Amino acid sequence: MCGIFGYIGDKEALPFLLEGLKKLEYRGYDSAGVATLDKGKVFISKCLGKIVDLEELLRQKPIGGAIGIGHTRWATHGRPSHINSHPHEDCSGKIVVVHNGIIENYLELRRALADNGHKFTSTTDTEVIAHLIEDNMDGSLLKAVSKALSQVKGSYAIAVISEHEPGKIVIARHGSPLIVGFGEKESFVSSDIPAMLKYTGRIVHLENGEIGEITDKKFRAFNLDGRAVNKKVELVSWDPESAEKGGYSHFMLKEIHEQPNAIRKTIAGRIEAESHKIHFDELNLTDEEIRNVNRVVFTACGTSWHAGLVGEYLFEQYAKLPAEVEYAAEFRYRHPIIDEKTLVIAITQSGETADTLGAVWEAKAQNAKVISICNVVGSSIARESHGVVYTNAGPEIGVASTKAFTTQLTVIYLLAILFGKRRGVISDSEAVKLIGDLIELPQKIEEALREEKVIEKIAEKLGKVTNALYLGRGKGFPIALEGALKLKEVSYIHAEGYPAAEMKHGPIALIDKKMPVVVLALAGRRYDKILGNVEEVKARGGIVIAIASDRDSALTEKADELIIIPKTSEALSPILAVVPLQLLAYYIAVKRGCHVDQPRNLAKSVTVE
Ligand code: AGP
């Protein structure tokens, strides 16, 4: 999964390309490169490493021109190397391509092109596209790209420039995102919106199977068989600052602190002040369709899957609907038993996760109703779903998902109440109470964030641990999983989330004085059982870090560390309890000198299977 950026206008392209690529580095950062057209000639500069390495290369040997494309890579085919970095060129060096995605039939295409005399330099799938365009070049770059892509199977978002037609950038997408932005006298192409927000909020999303041509005067879109497509310009309301760090050391910390306002934005405009009626404009489900649902399947990956697990509990509790959560990659390949009465809810921050997109396609193929909970307007999964509820969390740049998760839980909570009301299984007064609890939640998260210094001190002591166990019961169990994932992905410490009751069936053998055990000691009917688990851990010399809503004397005596969160309803406790776990993972990672916003081997949105 990679980042693409392009510029065409009346200024030197290079500064825009480098600035855009820096904002896209979270999508992949093992190599980078740019290409420009200057006086009709192509110039390329690329290298192994990050954008800073490319900048150094360009300081020594700059390239000029008012048209350019750039790329930051997360390797899929062809190991990270100089020669495998993008842009890639055809035999003549007159056609240059950057690509995000996977060409699944690249080997057979490569063989056929080599048999036809083409010489390859890299081991990537992308280079095949450059030679295919060359093979089809017959006067029109747009047509050559279109013919080339008609032979390609797989996912792509590409930008192409060429000496054959030096005044334009040709773009195309299928399965990987690509957005065009329109400034005053310039246009931009990008894999995501924040990379060009500083210059424009006027954008169009290229749809799957579309191809486009951008000159300094206009933008035209077509589908692959050449029919013109009329694209509506959307205005993005994100301000540029919201995509910057805002004074925090890392995007992750900024986004943890943004959660109270992010949840306020998620709720805004969706709850009527007096009646507390719930409205989701783009849900596209009539009351009758809601009542026709007899089962809910959540499907997602990673942190979003954890949100689905909480959703399972909430839908069964408030909508009185059987619910389950499926890993997207498993769901799409195991012949799931679903039908028109099944509601599949895809949960995804990026809206571009390939496995989740595949699960949506599978659900639609089996006539299920599909809605998605998504953070990126107009993303692939949002557009493939029958209905969508946007989390409105604003751009989440840190690879570790934080505000996306808590706003996903907020949407799921509201949906469960909406379904419960439409199905007549919860009263208006109960719904008003539940929504009142939610409206109070943001300031409770602000209170929880005030424990930051306490958590930072605890993190100081845990910087050298090699393993950790996270335990929870009920809705605390998905949060145990999420806390463990946060620690794993940003600090590289092995951590495992487990149902607390299951500890005695195995994991208790792991407990020793080096093993920190984070316990979600959340108020509710399982609290006493959790205290018992704390006892079991302490009896074996384990270190207990308890997250609790009460400075309960029993817990205070037993736990080595106690992090207090404000009281809230049992249903909303997962949203509150995850905040200290996000901070704990963050500060341990910082202590260990890890690259918090761009952890090794990870990418923000995994647009490959
Ligand atoms: C979360 O911290 C991870 N970065 C990862 O598990 C992520 O949740 C997963 O890749 C799904 O991404 P999505 O929500 O954009 O679909």
Short mmCIF file of C-alpha atoms in Angstrom, two decimals, residues 128-503:
data_model
loop_
_atom_site.label_atom_id
_atom_site.label_comp_id
_atom_site.label_asym_id
_atom_site.label_seq_id
_atom_site.Cartn_x
_atom_site.Cartn_y
_atom_site.Cartn_z
CA VAL A 128 4.53 -3.83 -16.29
CA ILE A 129 2.05 -0.93 -16.53
CA ALA A 130 4.68 1.40 -18.03
CA HIS A 131 5.57 -1.16 -20.72
CA LEU A 132 1.92 -1.94 -21.42
CA ILE A 133 1.25 1.75 -22.05
CA GLU A 134 4.30 1.89 -24.34
CA ASP A 135 3.00 -1.17 -26.16
CA ASN A 136 -0.35 0.57 -26.75
CA MET A 137 0.98 4.07 -27.39
CA ASP A 138 -0.51 5.31 -30.62
CA GLY A 139 -0.82 9.10 -30.37
CA SER A 140 -3.11 9.39 -27.33
CA LEU A 141 -1.65 8.79 -23.86
CA LEU A 142 -5.15 8.53 -22.40
CA LYS A 143 -6.15 5.82 -24.88
CA ALA A 144 -2.85 3.96 -24.39
CA VAL A 145 -3.36 3.94 -20.62
CA SER A 146 -6.95 2.81 -21.05
CA LYS A 147 -5.95 -0.08 -23.35
CA ALA A 148 -3.13 -1.05 -21.01
CA LEU A 149 -5.41 -1.17 -17.98
CA SER A 150 -8.02 -3.22 -19.81
CA GLN A 151 -5.41 -6.04 -19.76
CA VAL A 152 -4.67 -5.66 -16.06
CA LYS A 153 -6.24 -7.69 -13.23
CA GLY A 154 -5.92 -6.45 -9.66
CA SER A 155 -6.01 -3.12 -7.87
CA TYR A 156 -4.43 0.13 -8.95
CA ALA A 157 -4.35 3.85 -8.50
CA ILE A 158 -1.89 5.27 -11.02
CA ALA A 159 -0.57 8.59 -12.27
CA VAL A 160 1.26 8.76 -15.61
CA ILE A 161 3.27 11.48 -17.34
CA SER A 162 4.97 11.19 -20.72
CA GLU A 163 7.15 13.05 -23.21
CA HIS A 164 4.64 11.95 -25.85
CA GLU A 165 2.09 14.41 -24.38
CA PRO A 166 4.02 16.62 -21.95
CA GLY A 167 1.16 18.90 -20.87
CA LYS A 168 -0.88 16.45 -18.84
CA ILE A 169 -1.15 13.85 -16.11
CA VAL A 170 -3.24 10.77 -16.82
CA ILE A 171 -4.72 9.01 -13.79
CA ALA A 172 -6.80 5.88 -13.23
CA ARG A 173 -8.05 3.77 -10.33
CA HIS A 174 -9.53 0.44 -9.47
CA GLY A 175 -9.61 -0.68 -5.85
CA SER A 176 -7.07 1.84 -4.52
CA PRO A 177 -8.09 5.42 -3.71
CA LEU A 178 -7.24 8.41 -5.90
CA ILE A 179 -8.51 11.95 -5.44
CA VAL A 180 -8.16 15.08 -7.62
CA GLY A 181 -7.97 18.52 -6.00
CA PHE A 182 -8.55 21.84 -7.74
CA GLY A 183 -6.62 24.95 -6.67
CA GLU A 184 -6.68 28.43 -8.23
CA LYS A 185 -4.22 27.84 -11.09
CA GLU A 186 -3.19 24.29 -10.32
CA SER A 187 -4.51 20.80 -9.79
CA PHE A 188 -3.40 18.02 -7.49
CA VAL A 189 -3.70 14.24 -7.40
CA SER A 190 -3.39 12.33 -4.15
CA SER A 191 -4.04 9.01 -2.45
CA ASP A 192 -5.83 10.86 0.34
CA ILE A 193 -7.37 14.22 1.11
CA PRO A 194 -5.10 15.60 3.94
CA ALA A 195 -2.05 15.60 1.61
CA MET A 196 -3.55 18.41 -0.48
CA LEU A 197 -5.81 20.11 2.09
CA LYS A 198 -3.34 22.97 2.54
CA TYR A 199 -3.99 24.04 -1.06
CA THR A 200 -7.56 23.03 -1.75
CA GLY A 201 -10.70 21.49 -0.29
CA ARG A 202 -12.37 21.22 -3.72
CA ILE A 203 -12.03 17.58 -4.69
CA VAL A 204 -13.41 14.75 -6.76
CA HIS A 205 -12.99 11.02 -6.04
CA LEU A 206 -12.10 8.90 -9.02
CA GLU A 207 -14.37 5.86 -8.98
CA ASN A 208 -13.34 2.28 -9.70
CA GLY A 209 -12.84 1.75 -13.45
CA GLU A 210 -12.47 5.45 -14.19
CA ILE A 211 -9.61 7.17 -15.96
CA GLY A 212 -8.84 10.88 -15.96
CA GLU A 213 -6.78 13.49 -17.76
CA ILE A 214 -5.58 16.63 -15.99
CA THR A 215 -4.09 19.60 -17.80
CA ASP A 216 -3.37 23.03 -16.39
CA LYS A 217 -6.75 24.15 -17.73
CA LYS A 218 -9.14 21.27 -17.13
CA PHE A 219 -9.93 17.80 -15.81
CA ARG A 220 -11.84 15.18 -17.80
CA ALA A 221 -12.97 11.75 -16.58
CA PHE A 222 -13.98 8.68 -18.57
CA ASN A 223 -14.65 5.07 -17.97
CA LEU A 224 -12.35 2.53 -19.55
CA ASP A 225 -14.53 2.16 -22.64
CA GLY A 226 -14.11 5.85 -23.34
CA ARG A 227 -17.48 7.26 -22.26
CA ALA A 228 -17.15 10.66 -20.56
CA VAL A 229 -18.09 10.71 -16.88
CA ASN A 230 -19.43 13.83 -15.20
CA LYS A 231 -17.72 14.32 -11.81
CA LYS A 232 -19.26 16.42 -9.01
CA VAL A 233 -16.79 18.58 -7.10
CA GLU A 234 -17.12 18.05 -3.33
CA LEU A 235 -16.03 20.59 -0.72
CA VAL A 236 -14.07 19.02 2.16
CA SER A 237 -14.59 20.80 5.48
CA TRP A 238 -11.43 19.53 7.18
CA ASP A 239 -9.15 22.50 7.93
CA PRO A 240 -5.44 21.96 7.10
CA GLU A 241 -4.42 22.29 10.77
CA SER A 242 -6.57 19.31 11.71
CA ALA A 243 -4.30 17.24 9.53
CA GLU A 244 -1.21 18.58 11.20
CA LYS A 245 0.10 17.70 14.69
CA GLY A 246 -1.29 20.74 16.43
CA GLY A 247 1.56 21.05 18.87
CA TYR A 248 1.59 17.41 20.00
CA SER A 249 4.76 15.32 19.65
CA HIS A 250 2.98 12.75 17.53
CA PHE A 251 -0.22 12.42 15.55
CA MET A 252 -1.19 9.51 17.80
CA LEU A 253 -1.10 11.67 20.94
CA LYS A 254 -2.96 14.46 19.17
CA GLU A 255 -5.64 12.05 18.02
CA ILE A 256 -6.00 10.52 21.51
CA HIS A 257 -6.66 14.01 22.84
CA GLU A 258 -9.01 14.82 19.98
CA GLN A 259 -11.40 12.07 21.06
CA PRO A 260 -13.80 14.20 23.14
CA ASN A 261 -14.34 16.60 20.24
CA ALA A 262 -14.30 13.80 17.70
CA ILE A 263 -17.18 12.14 19.57
CA ARG A 264 -18.99 15.48 19.75
CA LYS A 265 -18.62 15.72 15.95
CA THR A 266 -19.85 12.16 15.56
CA ILE A 267 -22.99 12.98 17.56
CA ALA A 268 -23.55 16.47 16.13
CA GLY A 269 -26.61 16.79 13.93
CA ARG A 270 -27.69 13.25 14.63
CA ILE A 271 -29.62 13.65 17.90
CA GLU A 272 -32.58 15.97 18.25
CA ALA A 273 -32.06 18.17 21.32
CA GLU A 274 -35.44 17.63 23.04
CA SER A 275 -36.73 14.31 21.80
CA HIS A 276 -33.25 12.74 21.49
CA LYS A 277 -34.47 11.22 18.24
CA ILE A 278 -31.59 9.76 16.21
CA HIS A 279 -31.01 10.64 12.54
CA PHE A 280 -28.45 9.15 10.16
CA ASP A 281 -28.83 10.88 6.79
CA GLU A 282 -27.01 8.33 4.66
CA LEU A 283 -28.07 5.14 6.45
CA ASN A 284 -30.53 4.45 3.61
CA LEU A 285 -32.53 1.94 5.63
CA THR A 286 -36.30 2.43 5.97
CA ASP A 287 -38.01 1.56 9.26
CA GLU A 288 -39.48 -1.46 7.54
CA GLU A 289 -36.06 -2.60 6.30
CA ILE A 290 -34.74 -2.23 9.84
CA ARG A 291 -37.60 -4.31 11.19
CA ASN A 292 -36.95 -6.89 8.45
CA VAL A 293 -33.42 -7.53 9.72
CA ASN A 294 -33.19 -10.77 11.70
CA ARG A 295 -29.41 -10.92 12.18
CA VAL A 296 -26.43 -8.57 12.22
CA VAL A 297 -22.92 -9.47 11.10
CA PHE A 298 -20.13 -7.01 11.80
CA THR A 299 -17.10 -7.40 9.55
CA ALA A 300 -13.78 -5.57 9.83
CA CYS A 301 -10.07 -5.89 10.49
CA GLY A 302 -7.80 -5.01 13.40
CA THR A 303 -9.02 -2.31 15.72
CA SER A 304 -12.21 -1.96 13.71
CA TRP A 305 -12.86 -5.64 14.37
CA HIS A 306 -12.61 -4.90 18.09
CA ALA A 307 -15.28 -2.23 17.60
CA GLY A 308 -17.41 -4.91 15.97
CA LEU A 309 -17.00 -7.11 19.03
CA VAL A 310 -18.38 -4.35 21.24
CA GLY A 311 -21.10 -3.91 18.62
CA GLU A 312 -22.08 -7.54 19.00
CA TYR A 313 -22.76 -6.96 22.72
CA LEU A 314 -24.59 -3.66 22.14
CA PHE A 315 -26.87 -4.91 19.35
CA GLU A 316 -27.89 -7.97 21.35
CA GLN A 317 -28.47 -5.84 24.44
CA TYR A 318 -30.39 -2.92 22.90
CA ALA A 319 -31.64 -4.02 19.49
CA LYS A 320 -32.39 -7.54 20.75
CA LEU A 321 -30.89 -8.87 17.50
CA PRO A 322 -28.59 -11.87 17.15
CA ALA A 323 -25.20 -10.41 16.27
CA GLU A 324 -21.74 -11.69 15.49
CA VAL A 325 -18.42 -10.23 14.36
CA GLU A 326 -16.31 -11.70 11.60
CA TYR A 327 -12.74 -11.03 10.50
CA ALA A 328 -13.26 -9.67 6.98
CA ALA A 329 -10.69 -11.92 5.31
CA GLU A 330 -12.27 -15.00 6.92
CA PHE A 331 -15.83 -13.89 6.22
CA ARG A 332 -15.33 -13.42 2.48
CA TYR A 333 -13.74 -16.81 1.86
CA ARG A 334 -15.79 -19.14 4.05
CA HIS A 335 -19.21 -19.21 2.30
CA PRO A 336 -21.07 -17.33 5.05
CA ILE A 337 -24.76 -18.14 5.48
CA ILE A 338 -26.36 -14.75 4.90
CA ASP A 339 -29.43 -13.53 3.03
CA GLU A 340 -31.64 -10.48 2.46
CA LYS A 341 -32.62 -10.46 6.15
CA THR A 342 -28.99 -10.21 7.27
CA LEU A 343 -27.55 -6.77 7.91
CA VAL A 344 -23.81 -6.71 7.35
CA ILE A 345 -22.09 -3.77 9.02
CA ALA A 346 -18.58 -3.09 7.67
CA ILE A 347 -16.46 -1.06 10.06
CA THR A 348 -13.45 0.74 8.64
CA GLN A 349 -11.56 3.94 9.36
CA SER A 350 -9.96 4.27 5.94
CA GLY A 351 -12.77 2.82 3.86
CA GLU A 352 -10.06 1.23 1.71
CA THR A 353 -9.07 -1.95 3.57
CA ALA A 354 -8.96 -4.59 0.86
CA ASP A 355 -10.19 -7.45 3.05
CA THR A 356 -13.14 -5.44 4.32
CA LEU A 357 -13.98 -4.27 0.79
CA GLY A 358 -13.93 -7.90 -0.29
CA ALA A 359 -16.26 -8.83 2.54
CA VAL A 360 -18.68 -6.11 1.43
CA TRP A 361 -18.66 -7.47 -2.11
CA GLU A 362 -19.33 -10.99 -0.77
CA ALA A 363 -22.21 -9.76 1.41
CA LYS A 364 -23.78 -7.88 -1.50
CA ALA A 365 -23.40 -10.91 -3.75
CA GLN A 366 -25.50 -12.82 -1.22
CA ASN A 367 -28.20 -10.10 -1.15
CA ALA A 368 -27.45 -8.95 2.37
CA LYS A 369 -28.10 -5.31 3.25
CA VAL A 370 -24.72 -3.69 3.73
CA ILE A 371 -24.00 -0.52 5.67
CA SER A 372 -20.56 0.75 6.54
CA ILE A 373 -19.23 2.79 9.44
CA CYS A 374 -16.41 4.77 7.92
CA ASN A 375 -14.23 7.82 8.57
CA VAL A 376 -13.37 8.84 5.03
CA VAL A 377 -16.05 10.49 2.94
CA GLY A 378 -16.49 8.92 -0.46
CA SER A 379 -14.05 6.07 0.20
CA SER A 380 -14.42 2.81 -1.68
CA ILE A 381 -16.21 0.88 1.07
CA ALA A 382 -18.53 3.81 1.78
CA ARG A 383 -19.48 3.93 -1.90
CA GLU A 384 -19.88 0.17 -2.23
CA SER A 385 -22.30 0.01 0.73
CA HIS A 386 -26.09 0.45 0.53
CA GLY A 387 -25.80 2.96 3.36
CA VAL A 388 -23.04 4.59 5.35
CA VAL A 389 -22.61 6.32 8.69
CA TYR A 390 -19.53 8.51 8.76
CA THR A 391 -17.72 8.76 12.09
CA ASN A 392 -16.70 12.36 11.24
CA ALA A 393 -13.55 11.99 13.37
CA GLY A 394 -11.45 14.06 10.96
CA PRO A 395 -8.28 12.67 9.41
CA GLU A 396 -6.56 10.00 11.48
CA ILE A 397 -2.90 10.10 10.49
CA GLY A 398 -1.28 7.98 13.20
CA VAL A 399 -1.10 4.37 12.04
CA ALA A 400 -2.49 3.25 15.41
CA SER A 401 -6.21 3.83 15.34
CA THR A 402 -7.52 5.77 18.35
CA LYS A 403 -10.21 8.40 17.69
CA ALA A 404 -11.51 6.30 14.80
CA PHE A 405 -12.13 3.47 17.28
CA THR A 406 -13.99 5.49 19.89
CA THR A 407 -16.09 7.24 17.25
CA GLN A 408 -16.89 3.86 15.70
CA LEU A 409 -18.13 2.71 19.11
CA THR A 410 -20.18 5.91 19.38
CA VAL A 411 -21.88 5.24 16.02
CA ILE A 412 -22.52 1.59 16.92
CA TYR A 413 -24.06 2.63 20.26
CA LEU A 414 -26.42 5.04 18.48
CA LEU A 415 -27.28 2.49 15.81
CA ALA A 416 -28.13 -0.13 18.45
CA ILE A 417 -30.49 2.33 20.14
CA LEU A 418 -32.02 3.35 16.80
CA PHE A 419 -32.61 -0.28 15.87
CA GLY A 420 -34.00 -1.01 19.34
CA LYS A 421 -36.48 1.84 19.01
CA ARG A 422 -37.51 0.97 15.43
CA ARG A 423 -37.98 -2.65 16.44
CA GLY A 424 -40.02 -1.57 19.46
CA VAL A 425 -37.79 -3.37 21.95
CA ILE A 426 -36.66 -0.34 23.94
CA SER A 427 -38.90 2.45 25.20
CA ASP A 428 -38.52 6.12 24.35
CA SER A 429 -37.66 6.87 27.98
CA GLU A 430 -34.90 4.24 28.00
CA ALA A 431 -33.56 5.60 24.72
CA VAL A 432 -33.56 9.15 26.14
CA LYS A 433 -31.57 7.92 29.16
CA LEU A 434 -29.04 6.05 26.99
CA ILE A 435 -28.56 9.09 24.75
CA GLY A 436 -28.22 11.34 27.76
CA ASP A 437 -25.37 9.11 28.98
CA LEU A 438 -23.68 9.49 25.58
CA ILE A 439 -24.00 13.27 25.56
CA GLU A 440 -22.09 13.36 28.85
CA LEU A 441 -19.37 11.07 27.56
CA PRO A 442 -17.02 13.61 25.89
CA GLN A 443 -16.37 15.53 29.08
CA LYS A 444 -15.80 12.23 30.90
CA ILE A 445 -13.14 11.39 28.36
CA GLU A 446 -11.60 14.81 29.05
CA GLU A 447 -11.53 13.79 32.74
CA ALA A 448 -9.94 10.44 31.86
CA LEU A 449 -7.28 12.26 29.84
CA ARG A 450 -6.30 14.18 32.97
CA GLU A 451 -4.74 10.91 34.25
CA GLU A 452 -2.10 11.30 31.52
CA LYS A 453 0.77 12.09 33.89
CA VAL A 454 -0.08 9.10 36.12
CA ILE A 455 -0.09 6.89 33.05
CA GLU A 456 3.17 8.32 31.75
CA LYS A 457 4.81 7.42 35.10
CA ILE A 458 3.49 3.86 34.91
CA ALA A 459 4.80 3.63 31.35
CA GLU A 460 8.24 4.67 32.58
CA LYS A 461 8.38 1.42 34.60
CA LEU A 462 7.22 -0.80 31.74
CA GLY A 463 9.61 0.28 29.01
CA LYS A 464 11.67 -2.90 29.27
CA VAL A 465 8.98 -5.58 29.60
CA THR A 466 8.88 -8.18 26.85
CA ASN A 467 5.34 -9.48 27.35
CA ALA A 468 2.04 -8.24 28.71
CA LEU A 469 -1.42 -9.66 29.33
CA TYR A 470 -4.66 -7.67 29.11
CA LEU A 471 -7.74 -9.09 30.83
CA GLY A 472 -11.40 -8.04 30.66
CA ARG A 473 -14.89 -9.43 31.04
CA GLY A 474 -18.05 -8.61 29.08
CA LYS A 475 -17.54 -5.41 27.09
CA GLY A 476 -14.19 -5.10 28.83
CA PHE A 477 -12.90 -8.08 26.84
CA PRO A 478 -12.84 -6.30 23.42
CA ILE A 479 -11.05 -3.42 25.16
CA ALA A 480 -8.47 -5.86 26.54
CA LEU A 481 -7.89 -7.00 22.96
CA GLU A 482 -7.65 -3.41 21.76
CA GLY A 483 -5.26 -2.37 24.55
CA ALA A 484 -3.00 -5.31 23.68
CA LEU A 485 -3.07 -4.42 19.98
CA LYS A 486 -2.13 -0.81 20.71
CA LEU A 487 0.87 -1.95 22.77
CA LYS A 488 1.97 -4.45 20.12
CA GLU A 489 1.75 -2.14 17.15
CA VAL A 490 3.47 0.96 18.59
CA SER A 491 5.96 -0.48 21.12
CA TYR A 492 6.67 -3.90 19.52
CA ILE A 493 6.09 -5.61 22.91
CA HIS A 494 4.24 -8.92 22.65
CA ALA A 495 0.85 -8.46 24.32
CA GLU A 496 -2.25 -10.57 24.47
CA GLY A 497 -5.85 -9.67 25.26
CA TYR A 498 -7.85 -12.41 26.95
CA PRO A 499 -11.24 -12.95 28.54
CA ALA A 500 -10.38 -12.71 32.26
CA ALA A 501 -12.37 -15.85 33.06
CA GLU A 502 -10.25 -17.79 30.58
CA MET A 503 -7.01 -16.99 32.36
#
